[in-house]
Coordinates of C-alpha atoms in Angstrom, one line a residue:
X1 CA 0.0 0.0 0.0
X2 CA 1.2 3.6 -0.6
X3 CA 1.7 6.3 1.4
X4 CA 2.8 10.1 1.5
X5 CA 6.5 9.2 2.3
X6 CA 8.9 10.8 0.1
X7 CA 11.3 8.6 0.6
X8 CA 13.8 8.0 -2.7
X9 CA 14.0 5.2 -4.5
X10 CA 12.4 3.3 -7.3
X11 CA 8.4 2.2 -7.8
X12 CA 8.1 -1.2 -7.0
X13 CA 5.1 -3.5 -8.2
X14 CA 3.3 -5.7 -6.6
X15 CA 3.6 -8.1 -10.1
X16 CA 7.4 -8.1 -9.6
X17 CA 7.5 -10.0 -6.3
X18 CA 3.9 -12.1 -6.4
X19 CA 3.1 -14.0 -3.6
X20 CA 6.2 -12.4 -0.9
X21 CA 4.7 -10.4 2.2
X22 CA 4.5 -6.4 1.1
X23 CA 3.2 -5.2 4.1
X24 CA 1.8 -5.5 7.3
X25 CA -1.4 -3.5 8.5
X26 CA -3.0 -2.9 12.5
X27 CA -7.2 -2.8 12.5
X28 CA -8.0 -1.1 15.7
X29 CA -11.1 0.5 17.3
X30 CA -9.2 3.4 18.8
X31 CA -6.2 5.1 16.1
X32 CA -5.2 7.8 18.8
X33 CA -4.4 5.5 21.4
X34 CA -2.9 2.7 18.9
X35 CA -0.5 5.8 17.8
X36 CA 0.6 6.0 21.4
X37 CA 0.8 2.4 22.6
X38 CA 3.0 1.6 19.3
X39 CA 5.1 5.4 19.4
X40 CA 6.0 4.1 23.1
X41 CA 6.4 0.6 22.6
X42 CA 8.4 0.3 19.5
X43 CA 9.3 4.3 18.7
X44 CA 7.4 4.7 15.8
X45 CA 5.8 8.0 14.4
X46 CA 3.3 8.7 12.3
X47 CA 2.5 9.9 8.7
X48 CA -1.2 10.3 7.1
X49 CA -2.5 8.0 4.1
X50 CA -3.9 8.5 0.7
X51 CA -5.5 5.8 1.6
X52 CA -8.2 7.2 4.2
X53 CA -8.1 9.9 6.4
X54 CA -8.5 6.9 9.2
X55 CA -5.4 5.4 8.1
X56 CA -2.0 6.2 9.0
X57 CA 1.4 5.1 8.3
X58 CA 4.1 4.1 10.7
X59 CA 7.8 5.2 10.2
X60 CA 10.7 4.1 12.2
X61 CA 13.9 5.3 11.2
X62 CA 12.8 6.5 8.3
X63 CA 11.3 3.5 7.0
X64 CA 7.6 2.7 6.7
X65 CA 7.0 0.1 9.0
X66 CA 3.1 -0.5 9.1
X67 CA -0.2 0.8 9.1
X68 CA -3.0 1.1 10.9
X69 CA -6.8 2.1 10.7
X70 CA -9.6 2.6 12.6
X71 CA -12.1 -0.5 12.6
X72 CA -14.8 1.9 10.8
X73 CA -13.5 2.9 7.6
X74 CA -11.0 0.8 5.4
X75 CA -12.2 -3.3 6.6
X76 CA -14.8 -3.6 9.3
X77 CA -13.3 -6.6 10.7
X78 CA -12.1 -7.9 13.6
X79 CA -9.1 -6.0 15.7
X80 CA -5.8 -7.6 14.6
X81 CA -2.6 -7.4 13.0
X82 CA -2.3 -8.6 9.2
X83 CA -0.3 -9.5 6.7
X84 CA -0.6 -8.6 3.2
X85 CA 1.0 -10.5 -0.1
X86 CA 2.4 -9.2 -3.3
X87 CA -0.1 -10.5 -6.1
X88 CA -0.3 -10.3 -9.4
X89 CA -4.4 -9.8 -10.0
X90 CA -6.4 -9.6 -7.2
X91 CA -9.7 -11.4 -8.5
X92 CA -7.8 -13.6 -10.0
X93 CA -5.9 -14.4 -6.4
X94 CA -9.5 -14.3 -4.6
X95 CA -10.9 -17.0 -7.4
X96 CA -8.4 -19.4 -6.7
X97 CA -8.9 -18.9 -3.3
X98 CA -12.6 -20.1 -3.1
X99 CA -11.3 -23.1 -5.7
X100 CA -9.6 -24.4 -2.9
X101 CA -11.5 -23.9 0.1
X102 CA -10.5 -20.5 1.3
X103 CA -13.3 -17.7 2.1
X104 CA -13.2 -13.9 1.1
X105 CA -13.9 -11.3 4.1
X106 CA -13.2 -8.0 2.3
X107 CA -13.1 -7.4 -1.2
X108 CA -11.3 -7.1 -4.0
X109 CA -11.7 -3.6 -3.2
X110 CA -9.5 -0.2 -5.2
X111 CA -7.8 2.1 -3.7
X112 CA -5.1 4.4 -5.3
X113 CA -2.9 3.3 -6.4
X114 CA -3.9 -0.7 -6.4
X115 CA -6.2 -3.3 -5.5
X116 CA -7.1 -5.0 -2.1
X117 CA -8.5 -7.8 -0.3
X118 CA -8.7 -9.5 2.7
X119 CA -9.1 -13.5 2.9
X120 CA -9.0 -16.7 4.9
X121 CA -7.4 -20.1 4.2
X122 CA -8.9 -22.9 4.6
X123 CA -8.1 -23.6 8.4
X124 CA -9.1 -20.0 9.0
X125 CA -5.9 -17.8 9.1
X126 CA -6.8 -14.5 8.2
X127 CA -4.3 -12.9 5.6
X128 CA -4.8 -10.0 3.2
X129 CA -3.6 -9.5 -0.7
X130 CA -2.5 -6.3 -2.3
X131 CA -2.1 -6.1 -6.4
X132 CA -0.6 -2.7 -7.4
X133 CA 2.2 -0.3 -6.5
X134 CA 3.6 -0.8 -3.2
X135 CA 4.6 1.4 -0.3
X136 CA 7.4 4.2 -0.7
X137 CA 10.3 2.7 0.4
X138 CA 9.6 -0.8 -0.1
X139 CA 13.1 -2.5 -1.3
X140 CA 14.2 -0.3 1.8
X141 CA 11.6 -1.5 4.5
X142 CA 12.4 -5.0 3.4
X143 CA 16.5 -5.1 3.5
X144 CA 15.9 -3.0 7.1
X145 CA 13.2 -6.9 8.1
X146 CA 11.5 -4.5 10.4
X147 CA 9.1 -6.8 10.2
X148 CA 8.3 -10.6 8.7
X149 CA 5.4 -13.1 9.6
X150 CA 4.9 -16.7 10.9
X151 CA 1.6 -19.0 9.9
X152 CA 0.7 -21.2 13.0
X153 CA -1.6 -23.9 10.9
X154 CA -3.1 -27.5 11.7
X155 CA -0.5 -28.5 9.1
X156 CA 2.2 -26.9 7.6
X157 CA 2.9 -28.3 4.0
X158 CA -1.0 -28.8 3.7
X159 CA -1.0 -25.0 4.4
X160 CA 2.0 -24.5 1.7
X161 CA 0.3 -26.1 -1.1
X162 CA -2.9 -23.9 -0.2
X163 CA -0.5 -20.9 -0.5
X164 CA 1.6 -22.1 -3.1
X165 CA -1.5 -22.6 -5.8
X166 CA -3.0 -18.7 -4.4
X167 CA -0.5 -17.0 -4.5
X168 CA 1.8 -18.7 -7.3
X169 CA 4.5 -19.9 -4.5
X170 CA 7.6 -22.3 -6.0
X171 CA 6.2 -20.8 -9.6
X172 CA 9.0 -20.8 -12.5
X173 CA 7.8 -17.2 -13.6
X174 CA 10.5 -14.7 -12.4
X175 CA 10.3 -12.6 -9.4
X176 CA 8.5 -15.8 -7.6
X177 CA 9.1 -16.8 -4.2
X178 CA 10.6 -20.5 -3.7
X179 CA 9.4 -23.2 -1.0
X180 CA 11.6 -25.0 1.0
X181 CA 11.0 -27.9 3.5
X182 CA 13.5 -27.9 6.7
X183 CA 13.0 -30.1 9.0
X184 CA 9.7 -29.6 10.3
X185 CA 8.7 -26.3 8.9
X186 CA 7.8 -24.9 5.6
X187 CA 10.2 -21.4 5.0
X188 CA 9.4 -19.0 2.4
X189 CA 12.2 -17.2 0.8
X190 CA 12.4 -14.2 -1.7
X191 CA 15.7 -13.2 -3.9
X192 CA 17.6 -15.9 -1.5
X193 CA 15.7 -13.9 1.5
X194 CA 13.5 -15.8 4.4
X195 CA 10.3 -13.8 4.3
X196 CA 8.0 -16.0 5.9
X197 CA 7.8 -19.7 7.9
X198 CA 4.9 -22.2 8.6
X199 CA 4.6 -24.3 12.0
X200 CA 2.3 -27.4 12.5
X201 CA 0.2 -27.8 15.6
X202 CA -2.0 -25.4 15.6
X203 CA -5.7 -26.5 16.7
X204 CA -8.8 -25.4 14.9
X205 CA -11.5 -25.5 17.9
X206 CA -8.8 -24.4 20.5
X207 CA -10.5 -21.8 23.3
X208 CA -7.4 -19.9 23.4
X209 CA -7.5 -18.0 19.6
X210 CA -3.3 -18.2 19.9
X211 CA -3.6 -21.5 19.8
X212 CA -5.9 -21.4 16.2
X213 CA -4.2 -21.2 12.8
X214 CA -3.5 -17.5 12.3
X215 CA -0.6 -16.0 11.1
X216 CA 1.2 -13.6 13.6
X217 CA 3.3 -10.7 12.8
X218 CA 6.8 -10.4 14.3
X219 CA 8.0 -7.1 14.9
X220 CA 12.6 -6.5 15.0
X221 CA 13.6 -5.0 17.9
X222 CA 16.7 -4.4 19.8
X223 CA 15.3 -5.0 23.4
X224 CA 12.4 -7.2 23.8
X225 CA 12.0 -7.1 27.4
X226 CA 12.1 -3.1 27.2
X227 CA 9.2 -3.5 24.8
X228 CA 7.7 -5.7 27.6
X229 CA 7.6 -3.3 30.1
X230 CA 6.9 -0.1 28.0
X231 CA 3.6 -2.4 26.2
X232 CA 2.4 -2.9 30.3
X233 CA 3.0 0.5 31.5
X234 CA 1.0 1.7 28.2
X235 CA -2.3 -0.1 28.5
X236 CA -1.1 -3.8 27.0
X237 CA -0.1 -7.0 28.2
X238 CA 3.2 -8.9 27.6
X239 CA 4.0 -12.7 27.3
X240 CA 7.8 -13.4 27.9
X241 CA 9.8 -16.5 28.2
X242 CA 11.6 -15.8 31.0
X243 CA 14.4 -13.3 32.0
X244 CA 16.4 -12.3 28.8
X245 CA 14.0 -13.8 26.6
X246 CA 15.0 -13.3 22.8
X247 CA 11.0 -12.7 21.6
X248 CA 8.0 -11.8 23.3
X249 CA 4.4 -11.5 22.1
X250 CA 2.6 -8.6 23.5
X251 CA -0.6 -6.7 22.8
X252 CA -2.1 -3.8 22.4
X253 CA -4.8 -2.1 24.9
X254 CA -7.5 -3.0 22.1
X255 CA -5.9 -6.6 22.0
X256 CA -4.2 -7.0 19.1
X257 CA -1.5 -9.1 19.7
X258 CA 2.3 -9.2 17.8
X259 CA 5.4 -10.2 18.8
X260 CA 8.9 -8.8 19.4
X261 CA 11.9 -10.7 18.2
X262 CA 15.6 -9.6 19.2
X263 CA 17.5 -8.3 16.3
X264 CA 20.2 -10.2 17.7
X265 CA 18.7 -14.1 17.0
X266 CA 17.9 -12.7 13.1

């Protein structure tokens, strides 16, 4: 998705890296206090969108990072972070999808300068597509991995083959992402980058919604249990594994949950 950055570099499509993660994107029911839980937590500021006057874009550094919206105007959907995928034709993506079990929440819906949609596999994991120009900065924001995404899933290379016939994953065509199977994990890479990994275990009619296929959005940073303590002191909740822990998942006071990795174990 674009924004108002005017960050240098060239326009990058969405048709040149089908099927990679292109962004990442915050639904939330209150946009003044996500800016300040996330300014806090991870240092981010804020830029508007030509997207909606609802939506604005997170920079750190420099570098787009996310965005967020309010729950009322772009996708009135559930509170949660998502991640989007580079694709080639949006209907075309959202077809396949329903071919092979998946379900269509939002869309395909057009916004300058592109097309969008938000869908669900077939175990339920919410993700979202974007076909068109991406954000300012892009080739930046993705050597900088401020962010990249993990699918918890019932099955992993079930999951993969759903993915890899949506969004053209393993394809020949150039600019394609390729799949690899290590050990007990599916990874995703891009250009020789990892962009994305898929775990088993994940339980479809689990109380707890961590414990449901979803895909969960991992956030770089360079001291996780910092982040910890500035998410509690700022409304949110934290989840360590212990003293010194190298990732964390937190959440947000409207209960979107992410998690913070240390730049150190990437």
């Amino acid at each position: 998705m674009k924004s108002d950055s005017t960050l240098p570099g060239e326009v990058v499509s969405s048709h040149s890296v089908f099927g990679a993660p292109c962004w990442v994107s915050l639904t939330t029911r209150g946009l003044p206090v996500a800016e300040s839980f996330y300014h806090a937590v991870l240092g981010w500021k804020w830029q508007p969108s030509r997207l909606d006057d609802q939506y604005r874009i997170a920079v750190l550094d420099g570098v787009p990072v996310a965005g967020v919206a309010g729950v009322t105007s772009l996708w009135r959907t559930a509170v949660a972070w998502i991640p989007y995928f580079a694709v080639s034709s949006a209907d075309e993506t959202v077809a396949r999808s329903h071919e092979r079990g998946g379900t269509t929440a939002v869309g395909p819906i057009s916004f300058p300068p592109g097309r969008a949609a938000l869908l669900a596999d077939r175990d339920g994991a919410v993700f979202g597509i974007w076909e068109g120009e991406l954000v300012a900065g892009w080739k930046t924001w993705r050597r900088a991995a401020p962010a990249f995404v993990r699918l918890h899933t019932r099955d992993a290379f079930d999951a993969a083959i759903f993915y890899g016939e949506v969004l053209g994953w393993g394809s020949s065509t150039s600019g394609g992402c390729e799949v690899h199977y290590e050990e007990n994990e599916v990874v995703l890479r891009s250009q020789g980058d990892v962009i994305a990994r898929i775990y088993s275990g994940a339980l479809g009619s689990a109380p707890d919604p961590t414990l449901r296929p979803h895909w969960q959005v991992h956030f770089a940073v360079s001291d996780v249990e910092a982040c910890a303590r500035a998410a509690r002191a700022h409304g949110g909740t934290a989840h360590q594994q212990g003293v010194g822990s190298m990732e964390a998942v937190l959440a947000d006071p409207d209960g979107a949950r992410f998690t913070v990795t240390s730049r150190a174990v990437l």
